[in-house]
Short mmCIF file of N, CA and C in Angstrom, two decimals:
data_model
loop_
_atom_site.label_atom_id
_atom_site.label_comp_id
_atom_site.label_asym_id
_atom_site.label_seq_id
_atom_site.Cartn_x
_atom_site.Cartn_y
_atom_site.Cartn_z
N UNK B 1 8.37 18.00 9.50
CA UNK B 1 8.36 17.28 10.76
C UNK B 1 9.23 18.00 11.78
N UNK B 2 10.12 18.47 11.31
CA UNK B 2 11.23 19.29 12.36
C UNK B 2 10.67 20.62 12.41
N UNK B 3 9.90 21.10 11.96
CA UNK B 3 9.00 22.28 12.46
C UNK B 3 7.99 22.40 13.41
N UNK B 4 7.48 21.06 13.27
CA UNK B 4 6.47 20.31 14.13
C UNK B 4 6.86 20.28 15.40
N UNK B 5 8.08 19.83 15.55
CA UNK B 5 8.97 19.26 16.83
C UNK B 5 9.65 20.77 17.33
N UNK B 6 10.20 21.52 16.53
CA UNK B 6 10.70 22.29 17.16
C UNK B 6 10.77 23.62 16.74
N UNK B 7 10.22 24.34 15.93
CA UNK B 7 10.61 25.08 15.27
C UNK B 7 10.12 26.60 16.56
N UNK B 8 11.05 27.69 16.33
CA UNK B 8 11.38 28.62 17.20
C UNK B 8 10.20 29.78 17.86
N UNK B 9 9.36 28.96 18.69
CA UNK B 9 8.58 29.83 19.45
C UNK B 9 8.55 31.65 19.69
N UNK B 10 7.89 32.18 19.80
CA UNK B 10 7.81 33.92 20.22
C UNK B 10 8.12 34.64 19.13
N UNK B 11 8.97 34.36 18.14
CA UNK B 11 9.61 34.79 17.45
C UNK B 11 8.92 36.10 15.89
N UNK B 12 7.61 35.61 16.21
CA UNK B 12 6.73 36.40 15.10
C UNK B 12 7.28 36.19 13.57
N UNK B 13 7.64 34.69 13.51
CA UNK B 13 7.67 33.84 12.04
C UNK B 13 6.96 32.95 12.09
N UNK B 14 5.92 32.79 11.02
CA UNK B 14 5.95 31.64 10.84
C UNK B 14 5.03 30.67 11.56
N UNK B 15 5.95 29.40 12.18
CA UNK B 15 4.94 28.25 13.06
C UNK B 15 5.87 28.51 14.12
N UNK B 16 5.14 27.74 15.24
CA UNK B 16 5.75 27.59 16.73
C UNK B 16 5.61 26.04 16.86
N UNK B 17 6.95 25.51 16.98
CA UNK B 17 6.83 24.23 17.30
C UNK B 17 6.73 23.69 18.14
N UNK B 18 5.87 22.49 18.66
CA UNK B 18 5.57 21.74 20.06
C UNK B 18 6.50 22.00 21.24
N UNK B 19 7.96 21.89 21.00
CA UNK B 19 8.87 21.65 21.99
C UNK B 19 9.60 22.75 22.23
N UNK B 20 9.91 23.14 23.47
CA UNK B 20 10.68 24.21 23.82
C UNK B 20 12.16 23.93 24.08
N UNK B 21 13.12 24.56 23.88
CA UNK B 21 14.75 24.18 23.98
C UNK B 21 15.12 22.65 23.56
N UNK B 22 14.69 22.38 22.20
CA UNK B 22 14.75 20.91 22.04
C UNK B 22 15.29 20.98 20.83
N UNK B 23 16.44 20.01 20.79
CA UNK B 23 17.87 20.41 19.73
C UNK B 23 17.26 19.04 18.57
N UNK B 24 16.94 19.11 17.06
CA UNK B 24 16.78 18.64 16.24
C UNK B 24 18.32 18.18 15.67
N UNK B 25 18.48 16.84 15.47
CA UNK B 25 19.02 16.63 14.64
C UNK B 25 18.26 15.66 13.07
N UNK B 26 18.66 16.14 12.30
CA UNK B 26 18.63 15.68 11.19
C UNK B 26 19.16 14.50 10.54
N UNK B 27 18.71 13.44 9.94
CA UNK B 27 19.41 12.08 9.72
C UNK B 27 19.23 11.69 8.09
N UNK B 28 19.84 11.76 7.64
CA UNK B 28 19.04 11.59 5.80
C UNK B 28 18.71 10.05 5.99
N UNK B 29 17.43 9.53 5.46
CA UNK B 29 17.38 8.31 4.86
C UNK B 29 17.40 7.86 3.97
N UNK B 30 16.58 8.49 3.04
CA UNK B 30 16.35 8.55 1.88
C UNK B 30 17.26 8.50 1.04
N UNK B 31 17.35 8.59 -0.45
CA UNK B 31 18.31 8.08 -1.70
C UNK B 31 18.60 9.84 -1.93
N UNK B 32 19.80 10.15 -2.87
CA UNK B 32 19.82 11.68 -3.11
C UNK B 32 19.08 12.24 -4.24
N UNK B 33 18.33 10.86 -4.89
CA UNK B 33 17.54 11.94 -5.90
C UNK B 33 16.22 12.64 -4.82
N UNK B 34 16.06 14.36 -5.41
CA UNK B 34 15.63 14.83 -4.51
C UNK B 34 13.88 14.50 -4.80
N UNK B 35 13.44 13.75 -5.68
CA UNK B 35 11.78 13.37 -5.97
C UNK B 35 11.56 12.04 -5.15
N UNK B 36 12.66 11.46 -4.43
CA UNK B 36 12.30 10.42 -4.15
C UNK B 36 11.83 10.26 -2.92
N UNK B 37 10.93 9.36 -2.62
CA UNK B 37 10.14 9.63 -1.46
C UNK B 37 10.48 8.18 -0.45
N UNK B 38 11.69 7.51 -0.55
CA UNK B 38 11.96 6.01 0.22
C UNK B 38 12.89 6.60 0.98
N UNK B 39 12.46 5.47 2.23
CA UNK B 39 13.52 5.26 3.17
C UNK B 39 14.16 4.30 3.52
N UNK B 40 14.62 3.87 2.37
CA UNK B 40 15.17 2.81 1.95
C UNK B 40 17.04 2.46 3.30
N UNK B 41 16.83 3.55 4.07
CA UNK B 41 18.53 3.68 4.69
C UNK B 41 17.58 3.86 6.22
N UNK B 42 16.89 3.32 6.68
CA UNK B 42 16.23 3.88 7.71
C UNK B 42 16.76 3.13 9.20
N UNK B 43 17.27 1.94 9.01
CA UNK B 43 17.49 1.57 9.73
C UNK B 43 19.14 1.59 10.55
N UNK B 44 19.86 2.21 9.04
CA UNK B 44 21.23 2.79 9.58
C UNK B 44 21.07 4.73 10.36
N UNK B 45 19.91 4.74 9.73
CA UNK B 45 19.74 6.60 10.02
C UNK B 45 19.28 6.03 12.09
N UNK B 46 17.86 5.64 12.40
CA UNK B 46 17.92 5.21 13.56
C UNK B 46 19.61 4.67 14.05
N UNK B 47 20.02 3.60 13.67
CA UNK B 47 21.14 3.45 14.56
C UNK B 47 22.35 4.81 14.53
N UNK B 48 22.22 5.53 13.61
CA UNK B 48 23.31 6.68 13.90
C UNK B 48 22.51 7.58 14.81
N UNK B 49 21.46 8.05 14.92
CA UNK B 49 20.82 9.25 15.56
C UNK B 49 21.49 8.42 16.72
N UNK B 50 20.67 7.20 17.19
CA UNK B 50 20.92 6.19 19.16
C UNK B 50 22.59 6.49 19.13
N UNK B 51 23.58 6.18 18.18
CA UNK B 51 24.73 6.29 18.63
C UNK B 51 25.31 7.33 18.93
N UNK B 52 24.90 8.62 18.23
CA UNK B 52 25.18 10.11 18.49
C UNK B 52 24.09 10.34 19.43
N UNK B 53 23.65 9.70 20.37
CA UNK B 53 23.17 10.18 21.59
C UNK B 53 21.83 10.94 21.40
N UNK B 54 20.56 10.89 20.19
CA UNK B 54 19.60 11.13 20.38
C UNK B 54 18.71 10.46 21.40
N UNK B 55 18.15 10.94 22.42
CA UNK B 55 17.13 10.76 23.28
C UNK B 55 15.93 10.35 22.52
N UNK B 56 15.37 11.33 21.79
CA UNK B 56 14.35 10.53 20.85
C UNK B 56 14.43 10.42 19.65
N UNK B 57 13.85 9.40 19.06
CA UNK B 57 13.99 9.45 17.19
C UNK B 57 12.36 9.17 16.96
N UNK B 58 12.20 10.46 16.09
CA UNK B 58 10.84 10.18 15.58
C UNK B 58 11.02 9.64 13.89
N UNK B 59 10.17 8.41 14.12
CA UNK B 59 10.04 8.01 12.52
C UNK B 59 8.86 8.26 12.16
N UNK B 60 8.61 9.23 11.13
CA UNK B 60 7.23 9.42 10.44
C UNK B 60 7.34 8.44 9.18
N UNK B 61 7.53 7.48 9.29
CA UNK B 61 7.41 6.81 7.87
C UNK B 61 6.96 4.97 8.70
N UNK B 62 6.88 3.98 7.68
CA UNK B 62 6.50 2.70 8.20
C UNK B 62 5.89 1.93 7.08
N UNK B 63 5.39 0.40 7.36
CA UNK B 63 5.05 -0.15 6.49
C UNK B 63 4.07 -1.32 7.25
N UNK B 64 3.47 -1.59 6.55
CA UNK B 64 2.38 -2.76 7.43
C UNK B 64 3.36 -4.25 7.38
N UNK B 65 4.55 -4.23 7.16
CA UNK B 65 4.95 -5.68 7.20
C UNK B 65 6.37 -5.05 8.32
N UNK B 66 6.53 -6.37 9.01
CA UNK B 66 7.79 -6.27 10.07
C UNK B 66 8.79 -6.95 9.54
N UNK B 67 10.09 -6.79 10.09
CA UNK B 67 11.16 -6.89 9.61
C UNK B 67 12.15 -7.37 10.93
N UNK B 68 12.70 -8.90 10.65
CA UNK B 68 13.52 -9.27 12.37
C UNK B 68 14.74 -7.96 12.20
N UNK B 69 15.50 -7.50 10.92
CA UNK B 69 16.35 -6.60 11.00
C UNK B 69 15.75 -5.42 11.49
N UNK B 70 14.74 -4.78 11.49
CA UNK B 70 13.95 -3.72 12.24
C UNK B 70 14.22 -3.69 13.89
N UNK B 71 13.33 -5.00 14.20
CA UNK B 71 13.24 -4.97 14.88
C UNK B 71 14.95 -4.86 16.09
N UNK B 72 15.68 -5.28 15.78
CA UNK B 72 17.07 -5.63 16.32
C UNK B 72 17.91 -4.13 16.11
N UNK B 73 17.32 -3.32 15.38
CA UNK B 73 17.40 -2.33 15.54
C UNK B 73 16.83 -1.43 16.38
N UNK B 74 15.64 -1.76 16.41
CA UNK B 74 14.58 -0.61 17.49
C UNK B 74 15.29 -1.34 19.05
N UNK B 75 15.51 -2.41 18.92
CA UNK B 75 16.35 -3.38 19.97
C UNK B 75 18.06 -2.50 20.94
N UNK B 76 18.44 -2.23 19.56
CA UNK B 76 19.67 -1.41 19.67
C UNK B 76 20.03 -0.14 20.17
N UNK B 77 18.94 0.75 19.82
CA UNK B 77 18.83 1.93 19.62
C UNK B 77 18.06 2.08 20.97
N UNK B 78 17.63 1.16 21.64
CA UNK B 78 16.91 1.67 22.77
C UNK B 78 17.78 1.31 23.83
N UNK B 79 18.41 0.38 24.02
CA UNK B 79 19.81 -0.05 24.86
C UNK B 79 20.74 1.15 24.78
N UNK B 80 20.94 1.74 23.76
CA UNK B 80 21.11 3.04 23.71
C UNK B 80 20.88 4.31 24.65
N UNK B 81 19.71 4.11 24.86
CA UNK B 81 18.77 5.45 25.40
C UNK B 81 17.68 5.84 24.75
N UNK B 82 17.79 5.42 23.36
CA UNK B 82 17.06 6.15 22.93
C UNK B 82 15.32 5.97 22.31
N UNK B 83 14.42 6.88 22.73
CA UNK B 83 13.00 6.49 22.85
C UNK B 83 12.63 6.56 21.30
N UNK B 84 12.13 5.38 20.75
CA UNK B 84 11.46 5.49 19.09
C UNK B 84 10.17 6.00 19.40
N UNK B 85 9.49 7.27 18.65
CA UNK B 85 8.56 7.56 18.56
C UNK B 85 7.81 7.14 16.98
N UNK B 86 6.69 6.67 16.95
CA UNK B 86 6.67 6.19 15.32
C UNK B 86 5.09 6.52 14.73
N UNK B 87 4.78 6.30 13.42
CA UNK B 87 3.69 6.87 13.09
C UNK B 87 2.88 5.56 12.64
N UNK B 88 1.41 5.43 13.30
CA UNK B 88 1.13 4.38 13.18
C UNK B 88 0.30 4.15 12.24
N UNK B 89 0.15 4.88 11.14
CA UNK B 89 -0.28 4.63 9.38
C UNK B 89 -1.71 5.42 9.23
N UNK B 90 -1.53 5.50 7.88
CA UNK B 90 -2.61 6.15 7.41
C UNK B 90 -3.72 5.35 6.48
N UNK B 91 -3.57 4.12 6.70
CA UNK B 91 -4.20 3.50 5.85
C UNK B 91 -6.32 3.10 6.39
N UNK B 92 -6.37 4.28 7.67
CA UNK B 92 -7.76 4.14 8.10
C UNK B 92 -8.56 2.22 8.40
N UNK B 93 -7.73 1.63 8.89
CA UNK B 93 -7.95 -0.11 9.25
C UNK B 93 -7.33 -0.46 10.48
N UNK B 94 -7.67 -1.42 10.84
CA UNK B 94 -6.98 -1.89 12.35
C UNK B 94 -5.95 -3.00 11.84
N UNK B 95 -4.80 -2.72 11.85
CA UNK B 95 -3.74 -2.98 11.59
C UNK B 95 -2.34 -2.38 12.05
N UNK B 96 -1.78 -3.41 12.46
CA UNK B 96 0.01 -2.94 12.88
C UNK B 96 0.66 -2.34 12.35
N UNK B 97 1.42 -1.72 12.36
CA UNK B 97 2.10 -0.87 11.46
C UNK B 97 3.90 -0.57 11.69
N UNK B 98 4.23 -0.64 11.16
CA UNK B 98 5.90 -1.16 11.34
C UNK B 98 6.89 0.05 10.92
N UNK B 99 7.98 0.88 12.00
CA UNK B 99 8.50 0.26 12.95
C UNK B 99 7.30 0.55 14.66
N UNK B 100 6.00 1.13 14.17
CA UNK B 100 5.65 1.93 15.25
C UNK B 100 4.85 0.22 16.38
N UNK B 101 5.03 -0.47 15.78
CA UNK B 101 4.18 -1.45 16.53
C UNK B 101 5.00 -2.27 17.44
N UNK B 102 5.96 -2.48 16.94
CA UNK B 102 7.30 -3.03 18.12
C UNK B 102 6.93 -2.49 19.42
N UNK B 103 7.11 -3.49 20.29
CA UNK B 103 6.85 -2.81 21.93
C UNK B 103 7.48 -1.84 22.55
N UNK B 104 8.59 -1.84 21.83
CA UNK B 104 9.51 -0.60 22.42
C UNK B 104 9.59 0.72 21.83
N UNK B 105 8.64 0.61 21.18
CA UNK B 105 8.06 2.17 20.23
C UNK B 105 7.00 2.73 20.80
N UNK B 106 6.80 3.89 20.70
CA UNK B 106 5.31 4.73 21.21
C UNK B 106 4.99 4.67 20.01
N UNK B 107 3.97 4.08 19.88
CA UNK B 107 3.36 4.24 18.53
C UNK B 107 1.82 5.29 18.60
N UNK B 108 1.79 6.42 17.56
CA UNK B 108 0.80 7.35 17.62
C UNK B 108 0.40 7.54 16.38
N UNK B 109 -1.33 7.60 16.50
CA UNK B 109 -2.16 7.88 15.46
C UNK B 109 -2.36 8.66 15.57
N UNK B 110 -3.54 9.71 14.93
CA UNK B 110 -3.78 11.34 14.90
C UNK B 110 -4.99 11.58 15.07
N UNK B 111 -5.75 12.76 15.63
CA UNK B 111 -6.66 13.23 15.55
C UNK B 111 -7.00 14.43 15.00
N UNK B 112 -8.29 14.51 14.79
CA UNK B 112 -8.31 16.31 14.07
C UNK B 112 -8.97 17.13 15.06
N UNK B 113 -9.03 18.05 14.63
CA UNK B 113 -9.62 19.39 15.79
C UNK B 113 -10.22 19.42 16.48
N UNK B 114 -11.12 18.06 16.44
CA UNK B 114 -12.50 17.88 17.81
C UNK B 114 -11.97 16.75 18.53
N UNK B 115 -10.44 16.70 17.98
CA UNK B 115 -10.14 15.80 19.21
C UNK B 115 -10.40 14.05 19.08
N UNK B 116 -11.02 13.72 17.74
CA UNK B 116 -11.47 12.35 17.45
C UNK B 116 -10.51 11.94 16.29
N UNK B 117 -10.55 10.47 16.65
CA UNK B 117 -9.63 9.57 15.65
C UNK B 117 -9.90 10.21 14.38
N UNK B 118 -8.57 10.48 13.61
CA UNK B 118 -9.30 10.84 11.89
C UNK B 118 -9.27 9.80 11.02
N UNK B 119 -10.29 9.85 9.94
CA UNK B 119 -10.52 8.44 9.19
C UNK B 119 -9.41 7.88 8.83
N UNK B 120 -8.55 8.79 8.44
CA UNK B 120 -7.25 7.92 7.69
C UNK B 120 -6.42 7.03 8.87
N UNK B 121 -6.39 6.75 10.13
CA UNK B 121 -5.78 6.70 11.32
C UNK B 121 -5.80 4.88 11.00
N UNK B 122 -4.65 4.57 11.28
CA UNK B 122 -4.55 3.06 12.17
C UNK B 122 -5.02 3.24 13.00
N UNK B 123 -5.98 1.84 13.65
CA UNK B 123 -6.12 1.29 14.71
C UNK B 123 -5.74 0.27 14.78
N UNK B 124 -5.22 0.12 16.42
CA UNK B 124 -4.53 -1.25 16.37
C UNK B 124 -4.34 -1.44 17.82
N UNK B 125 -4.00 -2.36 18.21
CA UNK B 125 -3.52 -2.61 19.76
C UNK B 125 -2.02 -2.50 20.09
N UNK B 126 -1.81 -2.22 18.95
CA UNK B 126 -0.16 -1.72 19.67
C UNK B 126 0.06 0.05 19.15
N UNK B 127 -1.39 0.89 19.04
CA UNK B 127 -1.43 2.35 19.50
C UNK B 127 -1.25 2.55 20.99
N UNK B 128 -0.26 3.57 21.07
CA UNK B 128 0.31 3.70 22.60
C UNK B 128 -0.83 4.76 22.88
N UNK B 129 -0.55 6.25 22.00
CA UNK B 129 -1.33 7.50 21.95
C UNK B 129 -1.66 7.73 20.88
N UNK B 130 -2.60 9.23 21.01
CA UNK B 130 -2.82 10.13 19.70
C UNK B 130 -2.47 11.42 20.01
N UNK B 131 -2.31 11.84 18.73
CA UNK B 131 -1.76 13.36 18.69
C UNK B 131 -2.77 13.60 17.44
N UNK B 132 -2.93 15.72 17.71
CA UNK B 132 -3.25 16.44 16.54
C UNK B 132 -2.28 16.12 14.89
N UNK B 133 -3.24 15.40 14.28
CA UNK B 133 -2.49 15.13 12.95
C UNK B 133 -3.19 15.30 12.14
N UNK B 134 -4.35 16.53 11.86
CA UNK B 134 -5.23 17.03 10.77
C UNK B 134 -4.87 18.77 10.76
N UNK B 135 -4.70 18.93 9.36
CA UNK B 135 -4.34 20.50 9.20
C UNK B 135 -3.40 20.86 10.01
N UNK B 136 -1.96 20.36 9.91
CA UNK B 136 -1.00 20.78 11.37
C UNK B 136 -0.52 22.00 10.06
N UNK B 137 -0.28 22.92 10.79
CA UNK B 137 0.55 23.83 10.01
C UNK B 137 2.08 23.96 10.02
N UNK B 138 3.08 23.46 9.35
CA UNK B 138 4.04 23.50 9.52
C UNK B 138 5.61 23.74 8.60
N UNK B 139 6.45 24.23 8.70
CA UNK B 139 7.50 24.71 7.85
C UNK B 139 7.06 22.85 7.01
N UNK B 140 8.58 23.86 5.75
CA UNK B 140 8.58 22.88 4.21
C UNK B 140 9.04 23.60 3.89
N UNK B 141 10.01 22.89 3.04
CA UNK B 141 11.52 23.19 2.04
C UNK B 141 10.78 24.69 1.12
N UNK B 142 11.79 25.47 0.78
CA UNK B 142 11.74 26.52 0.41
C UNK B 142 11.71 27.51 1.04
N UNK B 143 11.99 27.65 2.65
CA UNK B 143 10.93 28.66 3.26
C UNK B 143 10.21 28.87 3.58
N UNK B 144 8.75 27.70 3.33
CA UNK B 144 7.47 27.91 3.33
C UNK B 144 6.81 27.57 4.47
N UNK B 145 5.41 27.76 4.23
CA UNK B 145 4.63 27.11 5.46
C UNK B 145 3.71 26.20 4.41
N UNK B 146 2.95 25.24 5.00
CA UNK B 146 1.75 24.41 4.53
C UNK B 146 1.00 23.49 5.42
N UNK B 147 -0.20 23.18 5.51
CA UNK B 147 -1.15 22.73 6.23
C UNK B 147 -0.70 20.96 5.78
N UNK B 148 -0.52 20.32 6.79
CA UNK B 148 -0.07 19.20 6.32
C UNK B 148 -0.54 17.81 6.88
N UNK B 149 -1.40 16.82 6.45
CA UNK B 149 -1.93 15.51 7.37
C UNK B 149 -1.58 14.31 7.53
N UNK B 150 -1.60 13.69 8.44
CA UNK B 150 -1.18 12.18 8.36
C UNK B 150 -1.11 12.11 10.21
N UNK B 151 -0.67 10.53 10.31
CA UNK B 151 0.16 10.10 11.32
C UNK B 151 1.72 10.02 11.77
N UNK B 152 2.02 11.11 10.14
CA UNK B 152 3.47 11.55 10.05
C UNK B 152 3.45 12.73 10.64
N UNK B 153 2.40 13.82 11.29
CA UNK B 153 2.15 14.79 11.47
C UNK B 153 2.29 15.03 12.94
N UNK B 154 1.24 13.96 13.71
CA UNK B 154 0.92 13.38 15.11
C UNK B 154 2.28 13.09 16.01
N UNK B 155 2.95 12.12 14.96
CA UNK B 155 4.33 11.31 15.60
C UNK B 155 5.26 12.23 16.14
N UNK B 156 5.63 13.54 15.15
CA UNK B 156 6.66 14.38 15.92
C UNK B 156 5.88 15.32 16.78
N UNK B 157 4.34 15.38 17.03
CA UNK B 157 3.98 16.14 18.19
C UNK B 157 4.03 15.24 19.61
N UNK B 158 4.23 14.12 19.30
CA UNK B 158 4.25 13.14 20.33
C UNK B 158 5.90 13.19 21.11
N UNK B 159 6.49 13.30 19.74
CA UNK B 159 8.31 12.87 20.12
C UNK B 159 8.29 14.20 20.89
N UNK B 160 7.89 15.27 20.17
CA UNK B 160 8.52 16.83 21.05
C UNK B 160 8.10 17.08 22.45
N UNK B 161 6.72 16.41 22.71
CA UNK B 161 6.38 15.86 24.20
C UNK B 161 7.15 15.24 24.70
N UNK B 162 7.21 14.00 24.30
CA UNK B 162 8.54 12.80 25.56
C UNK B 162 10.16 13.86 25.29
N UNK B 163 10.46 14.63 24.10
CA UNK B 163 11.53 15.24 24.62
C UNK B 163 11.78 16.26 25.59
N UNK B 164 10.49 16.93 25.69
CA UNK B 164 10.05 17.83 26.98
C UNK B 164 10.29 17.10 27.95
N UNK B 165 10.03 15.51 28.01
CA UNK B 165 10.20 14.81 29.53
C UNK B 165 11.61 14.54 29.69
N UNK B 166 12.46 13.86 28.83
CA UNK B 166 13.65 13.51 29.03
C UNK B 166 14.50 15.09 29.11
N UNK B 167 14.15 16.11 28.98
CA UNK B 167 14.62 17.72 29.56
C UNK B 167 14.42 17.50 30.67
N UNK B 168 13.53 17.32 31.08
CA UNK B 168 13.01 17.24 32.46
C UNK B 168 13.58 16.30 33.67
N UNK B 169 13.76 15.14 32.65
CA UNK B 169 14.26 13.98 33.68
C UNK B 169 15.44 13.55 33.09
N UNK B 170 16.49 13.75 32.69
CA UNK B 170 17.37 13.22 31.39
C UNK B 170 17.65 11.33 32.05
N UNK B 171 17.48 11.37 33.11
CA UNK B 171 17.70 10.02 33.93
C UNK B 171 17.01 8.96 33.24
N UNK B 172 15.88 9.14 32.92
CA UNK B 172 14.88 8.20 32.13
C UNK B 172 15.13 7.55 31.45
N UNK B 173 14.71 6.33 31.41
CA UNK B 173 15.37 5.51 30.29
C UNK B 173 14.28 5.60 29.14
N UNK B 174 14.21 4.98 27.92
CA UNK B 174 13.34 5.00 27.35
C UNK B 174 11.65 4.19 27.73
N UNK B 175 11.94 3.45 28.54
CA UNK B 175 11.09 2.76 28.50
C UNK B 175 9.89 3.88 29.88
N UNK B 176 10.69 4.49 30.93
CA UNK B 176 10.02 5.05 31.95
C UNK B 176 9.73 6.32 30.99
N UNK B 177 10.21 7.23 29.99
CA UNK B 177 9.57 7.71 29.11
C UNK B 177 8.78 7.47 28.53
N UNK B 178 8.41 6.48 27.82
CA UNK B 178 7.24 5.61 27.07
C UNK B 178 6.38 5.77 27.78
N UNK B 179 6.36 5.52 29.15
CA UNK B 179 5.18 5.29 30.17
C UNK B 179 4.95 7.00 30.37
#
């Protein structure tokens, strides 16, 4: 995802990531065994990124059920400054998807190469946008590169956009970003 968002343009390595001069920080959520795939800490990782002054936080992760502690978070973190970008599921149904469905989230599904919804995509009425999220090519642990899909894919091509805007405008609040 942080290759997606930013990884070092011109350079003749590798991938070129969406965003130009756009500073990644890193937030662990997850547990330290390294097979585990929860984000079980997600809602303290968002409130540390908003308090250390991230402009945007992209969450590629979510769940079809909402949460009032979620939400009072996405609440927090935007009083903050800071814009939630979120991924609005892969489960191919019209359904909400959580944290990306909250109003104060851009919530983004994906498309593939011709530019059309891909099957796996939420639909829903609280999709803001879409982004390319079929075959993205992008860094992964080891060094590597790999072709990679989802609406986890889409979300940080979306965030590295609105962080291009808040470069642009740093004045913005999250919400005139959103728009």
């Amino acid at each position: 995802v942080g290759g997606i968002v930013a990884a070092i343009i011109n350079n003749a390595i590798g991938v070129a990531g969406v965003g130009k001069n756009i500073r990644v920080m890193p937030v662990k959520i997850g547990y330290d065994d390294q097979f585990s795939s929860t984000v079980g800490r997600s809602s303290d990782g968002i409130l540390y990124a908003a308090s250390m002054g991230a402009s945007i936080i992209n969450c590629s992760f979510g769940s079809g059920s909402p949460s009032f502690a979620d939400i009072s978070v996405i609440e927090e973190a935007t009083s903050l400054g800071s814009l939630i970008v979120a991924a609005a599921g892969n489960d191919g149904v019209n359904m909400a998807f959580y944290p990306a469905a909250y109003p104060q989230v851009l919530s983004v599904t994906a498309t593939d190469e011709q530019d059309k919804l891909t099957y796996f995509s939420n639909r829903h009425n609280t999709v803001d946008v879409c982004a390319p999220g079929l075959t993205i090519y992008s860094t992964v642990p080891g060094d590597q590169y790999d072709y990679l899909n989802g609406t986890s894919m889409a979300s940080p091509v979306a965030a590295a956009v609105a962080a291009m805007v808040r470069l642009r405008f740093p004045e913005y609040s999250p919400d005139e970003t959103r728009a």
